[in-house]
Amino acid sequence: MRVLVAGGAGYIGSHTIVELYKSGHRVVCVDNLYNSKHKVIKNVEEIVKAKIPFYKIDCCDKKKLESVFKKEKIDAVIMFQGYKAVGESVKIPIKYYRNNIDSALTIIELMDKYDVHNIMFSSSATVYGKSAKSPIKETYDALELNEITNPYGETKAMIEKILMDKTIADSKFKAVILRYFNPVGAHESGLIGEDPNGIPNNLMPYIAKVATGKLPYLNVFGNDYKTKDGTGVRDYIHVVDLARGHVAALKCYNKKQNLYVYNLGTGKGTSVLDLVNAYEKANDKKINYKIVGRRAGDIDKLYCNPTKANNELKWKAKLDIVNMCKTSYKFETKGGLGCQEKKQKKK
Ligand code: UD1
């Protein structure tokens, strides 16, 4: 298939492009580079040893995006584009609603106009809201219960709803919704990975910065949760496994139904301290940490039941926590993407 990857220069998008290529698919990448760098595309090209057609376009810009639909033959679209910082979304909700919803609607309208009927959406476990009991199945409907805790999560749920309505109205339109748990790790080459601007909000990139001495210690947000060691439990999935989940999900377009929803996770719960210990062991590095108060909005446990994706997509997360920690550290020691760019300029 020829897949338009919207937001393809981001963390999950870039790894998915690599796996699509490895499976014989081809891509066209669109990204406005708001939260990513052109260097990512260069590094993906180095990994796949091919030129990736790339357009620096904002998916809310219908005119410019239409030029891509006009020019390129596209069989399917994967939507990774969108803002994703939970805390910022609480402070500046309209920015999130405007960008995330607008870009999705623009893409869907252009798909209609250019007869592209297959879409995949990068959704999140955040749509399960605050009282879902782990292991969570796809049938748990937080959208009904209105339990989502932040505007970023609301945009994910709204786009899911838009896609569901569209599949009801248009029998040709096929939508696959993938609900990610906690993607971590990096490509084995160390050329692509998670490279957030500024101080990371998420656990794994924060640990990586402590491991490499860029930050002095990790703040562990609470050790009084109802979990085995009191720290928060999540379902960490290797980003390469997650990327392979997208490739596996492309087969849905050959099936009868026109809406598919899958959890992509390992089904295993890992605590903050489990991850810290695993990182120390995998990389032989000390991770200093301090226990501090809970982070607002956090819940004790969140992990999935991945059986539906395992059975229907014949996909399973295979890469273990050691691999997640090793590749994260490798990417971080290579300097992430920003530093590589600086080094290049100096040459
Ligand atoms: C967060 C988002 C979620 C998003 C996901 C992307 C919230 C409420 N949720 O999930 O919507 O899809 O990232 O990966 O922000 N922790 C620390 N210290 C830190 C950072 C995190 O102890 O410096 C703990 C947290 O309390 C939590 C666990 O680590 O127990 C994981 O946190 P994080 O990586 O931010 O992911 P989520 O909160 O699960």
Tab-separated table of C-alpha atoms in Angstrom, residues 13-320:
chain	number	residue	atom	x	y	z
A	13	GLY	CA	5.220	8.203	13.120
A	14	SER	CA	8.917	7.857	12.286
A	15	HIS	CA	9.159	4.330	13.703
A	16	THR	CA	5.993	3.379	11.826
A	17	ILE	CA	7.439	4.633	8.528
A	18	VAL	CA	10.450	2.350	9.079
A	19	GLU	CA	8.248	-0.700	9.755
A	20	LEU	CA	5.965	0.100	6.798
A	21	TYR	CA	9.010	0.187	4.525
A	22	LYS	CA	10.400	-3.041	5.946
A	23	SER	CA	7.075	-4.730	5.154
A	24	GLY	CA	7.098	-3.571	1.540
A	25	HIS	CA	4.704	-0.630	1.869
A	26	ARG	CA	5.568	2.856	0.663
A	27	VAL	CA	4.860	6.184	2.312
A	28	VAL	CA	4.371	9.866	1.741
A	29	CYS	CA	5.171	11.865	4.847
A	30	VAL	CA	3.543	15.147	5.851
A	31	ASP	CA	4.599	17.051	8.970
A	32	ASN	CA	4.737	20.735	9.940
A	33	LEU	CA	7.817	20.029	12.133
A	34	TYR	CA	6.171	21.887	15.034
A	35	ASN	CA	7.414	19.303	17.513
A	36	SER	CA	9.940	17.404	15.400
A	37	LYS	CA	12.898	17.965	13.144
A	38	HIS	CA	13.689	17.424	9.487
A	39	LYS	CA	16.675	15.418	10.680
A	40	VAL	CA	14.217	12.648	11.618
A	41	ILE	CA	13.311	12.149	7.960
A	42	LYS	CA	16.994	12.057	7.020
A	43	ASN	CA	17.638	9.434	9.706
A	44	VAL	CA	14.626	7.357	8.629
A	45	GLU	CA	15.984	7.477	5.069
A	46	GLU	CA	19.322	6.240	6.395
A	47	ILE	CA	17.592	3.311	8.125
A	48	VAL	CA	15.354	2.285	5.211
A	49	LYS	CA	17.946	3.182	2.557
A	50	ALA	CA	15.366	4.972	0.417
A	51	LYS	CA	14.163	8.495	-0.221
A	52	ILE	CA	10.965	9.384	1.644
A	53	PRO	CA	8.677	11.838	-0.151
A	54	PHE	CA	8.317	14.560	2.502
A	55	TYR	CA	6.120	17.677	2.604
A	56	LYS	CA	6.516	20.300	5.329
A	57	ILE	CA	2.846	21.096	5.579
A	58	ASP	CA	0.433	21.804	8.415
A	59	CYS	CA	-2.510	19.409	8.080
A	60	CYS	CA	-4.909	22.242	8.994
A	61	ASP	CA	-3.828	24.003	5.776
A	62	LYS	CA	-6.332	22.504	3.367
A	63	LYS	CA	-4.960	24.116	0.225
A	64	LYS	CA	-1.417	22.889	0.772
A	65	LEU	CA	-2.518	19.463	1.915
A	66	GLU	CA	-4.760	19.151	-1.125
A	67	SER	CA	-1.709	19.601	-3.335
A	68	VAL	CA	-0.326	16.383	-1.819
A	69	PHE	CA	-3.556	14.448	-2.442
A	70	LYS	CA	-3.538	15.772	-6.018
A	71	LYS	CA	0.045	14.791	-6.667
A	72	GLU	CA	0.506	11.509	-4.821
A	73	LYS	CA	-1.356	8.251	-5.206
A	74	ILE	CA	-2.547	7.339	-1.721
A	75	ASP	CA	-4.269	4.138	-0.558
A	76	ALA	CA	-4.522	4.909	3.150
A	77	VAL	CA	-3.834	7.646	5.689
A	78	ILE	CA	-2.376	7.212	9.173
A	79	MET	CA	-3.067	10.198	11.423
A	80	PHE	CA	-0.296	10.828	13.955
A	81	GLN	CA	-0.485	14.607	13.669
A	82	GLY	CA	-1.643	16.568	16.710
A	83	TYR	CA	-0.468	18.191	19.906
A	84	LYS	CA	0.113	15.772	22.765
A	85	ALA	CA	1.207	17.537	25.948
A	86	VAL	CA	-1.415	16.763	28.564
A	87	GLY	CA	-0.482	19.609	30.945
A	88	GLU	CA	-0.381	22.227	28.188
A	89	SER	CA	-3.766	21.045	26.941
A	90	VAL	CA	-5.271	21.915	30.326
A	91	LYS	CA	-3.755	25.409	30.194
A	92	ILE	CA	-4.436	26.148	26.509
A	93	PRO	CA	-7.400	23.910	25.596
A	94	ILE	CA	-8.501	25.840	22.515
A	95	LYS	CA	-5.101	25.377	20.892
A	96	TYR	CA	-5.601	21.602	21.275
A	97	TYR	CA	-9.208	21.513	20.096
A	98	ARG	CA	-8.467	23.767	17.121
A	99	ASN	CA	-5.374	21.957	15.916
A	100	ASN	CA	-6.205	18.322	16.656
A	101	ILE	CA	-9.816	18.359	15.492
A	102	ASP	CA	-9.247	20.731	12.572
A	103	SER	CA	-6.366	18.695	11.133
A	104	ALA	CA	-8.351	15.449	11.395
A	105	LEU	CA	-11.417	16.964	9.702
A	106	THR	CA	-9.272	18.472	6.955
A	107	ILE	CA	-7.680	15.107	6.226
A	108	ILE	CA	-11.038	13.286	6.186
A	109	GLU	CA	-12.593	15.882	3.847
A	110	LEU	CA	-9.668	15.549	1.441
A	111	MET	CA	-9.864	11.764	1.606
A	112	ASP	CA	-13.500	12.053	0.530
A	113	LYS	CA	-12.642	14.391	-2.310
A	114	TYR	CA	-9.814	12.195	-3.619
A	115	ASP	CA	-11.524	8.834	-3.070
A	116	VAL	CA	-9.227	7.578	-0.336
A	117	HIS	CA	-11.267	5.408	2.022
A	118	ASN	CA	-8.828	3.872	4.501
A	119	ILE	CA	-7.782	5.680	7.657
A	120	MET	CA	-5.899	4.709	10.810
A	121	PHE	CA	-5.933	6.870	13.907
A	122	SER	CA	-3.368	7.156	16.627
A	123	SER	CA	-5.556	7.192	19.731
A	124	SER	CA	-4.580	6.700	23.337
A	125	ALA	CA	-5.368	4.780	26.510
A	126	THR	CA	-6.261	8.206	27.871
A	127	VAL	CA	-9.732	7.750	26.296
A	128	TYR	CA	-10.465	5.133	28.983
A	129	GLY	CA	-10.684	7.853	31.612
A	130	LYS	CA	-9.997	7.790	35.302
A	131	SER	CA	-12.011	4.877	36.682
A	132	ALA	CA	-11.404	2.159	34.122
A	133	LYS	CA	-10.263	-1.052	35.811
A	134	SER	CA	-7.131	-2.669	34.395
A	135	PRO	CA	-6.698	-4.839	32.396
A	136	ILE	CA	-8.878	-2.683	30.151
A	137	LYS	CA	-10.731	-4.098	27.166
A	138	GLU	CA	-11.794	-2.121	24.099
A	139	THR	CA	-15.440	-2.522	25.163
A	140	TYR	CA	-14.969	-0.189	28.156
A	141	ASP	CA	-16.725	2.977	27.087
A	142	ALA	CA	-15.351	6.061	28.811
A	143	LEU	CA	-16.696	8.114	25.923
A	144	GLU	CA	-20.172	7.371	27.272
A	145	LEU	CA	-19.208	8.033	30.886
A	146	ASN	CA	-17.407	11.297	30.178
A	147	GLU	CA	-14.493	10.428	32.435
A	148	ILE	CA	-11.638	11.783	30.374
A	149	THR	CA	-9.408	14.041	32.442
A	150	ASN	CA	-7.870	16.561	30.030
A	151	PRO	CA	-8.493	18.367	26.701
A	152	TYR	CA	-5.769	16.350	24.919
A	153	GLY	CA	-7.648	13.175	25.838
A	154	GLU	CA	-10.942	14.783	24.829
A	155	THR	CA	-9.561	15.469	21.339
A	156	LYS	CA	-8.587	11.799	21.005
A	157	ALA	CA	-12.107	10.740	22.032
A	158	MET	CA	-13.732	13.324	19.748
A	159	ILE	CA	-11.748	12.177	16.727
A	160	GLU	CA	-12.669	8.573	17.528
A	161	LYS	CA	-16.327	9.659	17.559
A	162	ILE	CA	-15.949	11.553	14.280
A	163	LEU	CA	-14.487	8.432	12.664
A	164	MET	CA	-17.227	6.230	14.107
A	165	ASP	CA	-19.943	8.540	12.737
A	166	LYS	CA	-18.236	8.705	9.361
A	167	THR	CA	-18.095	4.905	9.080
A	168	ILE	CA	-21.817	4.757	9.821
A	169	ALA	CA	-22.602	7.372	7.168
A	170	ASP	CA	-20.254	6.058	4.486
A	171	SER	CA	-20.026	2.323	3.889
A	172	LYS	CA	-16.869	2.690	1.771
A	173	PHE	CA	-14.966	4.421	4.584
A	174	LYS	CA	-12.832	2.103	6.742
A	175	ALA	CA	-11.392	3.310	10.023
A	176	VAL	CA	-8.934	1.616	12.371
A	177	ILE	CA	-8.563	3.175	15.809
A	178	LEU	CA	-5.453	2.160	17.753
A	179	ARG	CA	-5.372	2.965	21.458
A	180	TYR	CA	-1.759	3.119	22.570
A	181	PHE	CA	-0.650	2.454	26.105
A	182	ASN	CA	2.779	3.889	27.038
A	183	PRO	CA	5.191	3.834	24.084
A	184	VAL	CA	8.870	3.841	25.088
A	185	GLY	CA	12.278	2.856	23.696
A	186	ALA	CA	13.819	3.666	20.351
A	187	HIS	CA	14.952	2.127	17.083
A	188	GLU	CA	17.921	-0.235	17.541
A	189	SER	CA	20.097	2.024	15.357
A	190	GLY	CA	19.766	4.862	17.883
A	191	LEU	CA	18.950	7.150	14.938
A	192	ILE	CA	15.329	7.830	15.888
A	193	GLY	CA	13.621	7.967	19.259
A	194	GLU	CA	11.689	10.219	21.602
A	195	ASP	CA	13.241	13.658	21.761
A	196	PRO	CA	10.903	16.029	23.594
A	197	ASN	CA	11.651	19.749	23.691
A	198	GLY	CA	12.766	20.944	27.125
A	199	ILE	CA	12.294	18.930	30.308
A	200	PRO	CA	10.351	15.731	29.558
A	201	ASN	CA	6.903	15.186	31.065
A	202	ASN	CA	6.862	11.440	30.543
A	203	LEU	CA	8.747	8.925	32.644
A	204	MET	CA	11.060	7.113	30.215
A	205	PRO	CA	12.577	10.186	28.500
A	206	TYR	CA	13.070	11.698	31.961
A	207	ILE	CA	14.928	8.597	33.177
A	208	ALA	CA	17.073	8.749	30.021
A	209	LYS	CA	18.121	12.310	30.880
A	210	VAL	CA	19.003	11.289	34.447
A	211	ALA	CA	20.989	8.302	33.152
A	212	THR	CA	23.072	10.559	30.920
A	213	GLY	CA	23.595	13.208	33.615
A	214	LYS	CA	21.505	15.879	31.876
A	215	LEU	CA	19.104	15.960	34.833
A	216	PRO	CA	20.214	15.274	38.427
A	217	TYR	CA	17.422	12.960	39.603
A	218	LEU	CA	13.977	11.636	38.824
A	219	ASN	CA	10.953	12.809	40.769
A	220	VAL	CA	8.825	9.757	41.474
A	221	PHE	CA	5.284	11.063	41.668
A	222	GLY	CA	3.865	9.297	44.711
A	223	ASN	CA	4.583	5.997	46.478
A	224	ASP	CA	1.220	5.660	48.174
A	225	TYR	CA	-0.825	4.215	45.305
A	226	LYS	CA	-2.577	0.899	45.706
A	227	THR	CA	0.081	-0.970	43.754
A	228	LYS	CA	2.756	-3.504	44.714
A	229	ASP	CA	5.394	-0.874	45.598
A	230	GLY	CA	3.127	2.159	45.888
A	231	THR	CA	4.269	3.771	42.614
A	232	GLY	CA	2.122	4.151	39.473
A	233	VAL	CA	1.738	1.127	37.213
A	234	ARG	CA	1.583	1.443	33.416
A	235	ASP	CA	1.731	-0.737	30.319
A	236	TYR	CA	5.022	0.211	28.619
A	237	ILE	CA	5.205	-0.936	25.013
A	238	HIS	CA	8.275	-0.772	22.790
A	239	VAL	CA	7.725	1.840	20.078
A	240	VAL	CA	8.913	-0.656	17.425
A	241	ASP	CA	6.254	-3.169	18.525
A	242	LEU	CA	3.715	-0.358	18.414
A	243	ALA	CA	4.850	0.586	14.900
A	244	ARG	CA	4.477	-3.051	13.825
A	245	GLY	CA	0.934	-2.965	15.196
A	246	HIS	CA	0.094	-0.349	12.557
A	247	VAL	CA	1.482	-2.511	9.778
A	248	ALA	CA	-0.523	-5.488	11.071
A	249	ALA	CA	-3.667	-3.338	11.245
A	250	LEU	CA	-3.460	-2.472	7.532
A	251	LYS	CA	-5.012	-5.873	6.862
A	252	CYS	CA	-8.311	-4.586	8.287
A	253	TYR	CA	-8.871	-2.743	5.011
A	254	ASN	CA	-9.350	-6.073	3.235
A	255	LYS	CA	-12.023	-7.156	5.680
A	256	LYS	CA	-15.767	-6.606	5.634
A	257	GLN	CA	-16.404	-4.445	8.668
A	258	ASN	CA	-15.632	-0.748	8.382
A	259	LEU	CA	-14.683	0.131	11.959
A	260	TYR	CA	-11.975	-1.536	14.064
A	261	VAL	CA	-10.763	-0.569	17.549
A	262	TYR	CA	-7.693	-2.138	19.160
A	263	ASN	CA	-5.621	-1.711	22.290
A	264	LEU	CA	-1.918	-1.791	21.546
A	265	GLY	CA	-0.048	-2.717	24.704
A	266	THR	CA	1.730	-5.644	26.312
A	267	GLY	CA	-0.940	-6.425	28.911
A	268	LYS	CA	1.754	-6.242	31.620
A	269	GLY	CA	1.809	-3.677	34.412
A	270	THR	CA	5.185	-2.133	35.303
A	271	SER	CA	5.654	0.272	38.218
A	272	VAL	CA	7.824	3.407	38.175
A	273	LEU	CA	10.367	1.679	40.410
A	274	ASP	CA	10.293	-1.473	38.234
A	275	LEU	CA	11.227	0.701	35.265
A	276	VAL	CA	13.951	2.527	37.202
A	277	ASN	CA	15.456	-0.821	38.300
A	278	ALA	CA	15.227	-2.272	34.794
A	279	TYR	CA	16.943	0.817	33.345
A	280	GLU	CA	19.754	0.594	35.893
A	281	LYS	CA	20.326	-3.100	35.176
A	282	ALA	CA	20.052	-2.885	31.386
A	283	ASN	CA	22.505	-0.004	31.101
A	284	ASP	CA	24.609	-0.387	34.226
A	285	LYS	CA	23.782	3.186	35.274
A	286	LYS	CA	22.560	4.559	38.568
A	287	ILE	CA	19.261	6.411	38.374
A	288	ASN	CA	18.937	8.776	41.315
A	289	TYR	CA	15.403	9.494	42.372
A	290	LYS	CA	13.359	11.244	45.030
A	291	ILE	CA	9.858	10.328	46.071
A	292	VAL	CA	7.658	13.431	45.796
A	293	GLY	CA	3.903	14.048	45.931
A	294	ARG	CA	1.426	12.631	43.423
A	295	ARG	CA	1.044	14.375	40.056
A	296	ALA	CA	-2.431	15.840	39.602
A	297	GLY	CA	-4.653	13.698	37.385
A	298	ASP	CA	-2.543	10.504	37.683
A	299	ILE	CA	-4.184	7.176	38.410
A	300	ASP	CA	-2.751	4.130	40.174
A	301	LYS	CA	-2.843	1.481	37.418
A	302	LEU	CA	-3.393	1.470	33.676
A	303	TYR	CA	-2.688	-1.574	31.565
A	304	CYS	CA	-4.588	-3.296	28.833
A	305	ASN	CA	-5.980	-6.567	27.708
A	306	PRO	CA	-4.362	-6.853	24.242
A	307	THR	CA	-6.112	-10.122	23.285
A	308	LYS	CA	-8.257	-8.588	20.561
A	309	ALA	CA	-5.239	-7.239	18.645
A	310	ASN	CA	-3.279	-10.455	19.336
A	311	ASN	CA	-6.024	-12.623	17.853
A	312	GLU	CA	-7.466	-10.499	15.073
A	313	LEU	CA	-4.301	-8.785	13.843
A	314	LYS	CA	-1.964	-11.713	14.591
A	315	TRP	CA	0.203	-9.141	16.325
A	316	LYS	CA	1.849	-9.317	19.703
A	317	ALA	CA	4.256	-7.033	21.533
A	318	LYS	CA	7.524	-8.994	21.592
A	319	LEU	CA	10.319	-6.670	22.675
A	320	ASP	CA	11.033	-6.772	26.391
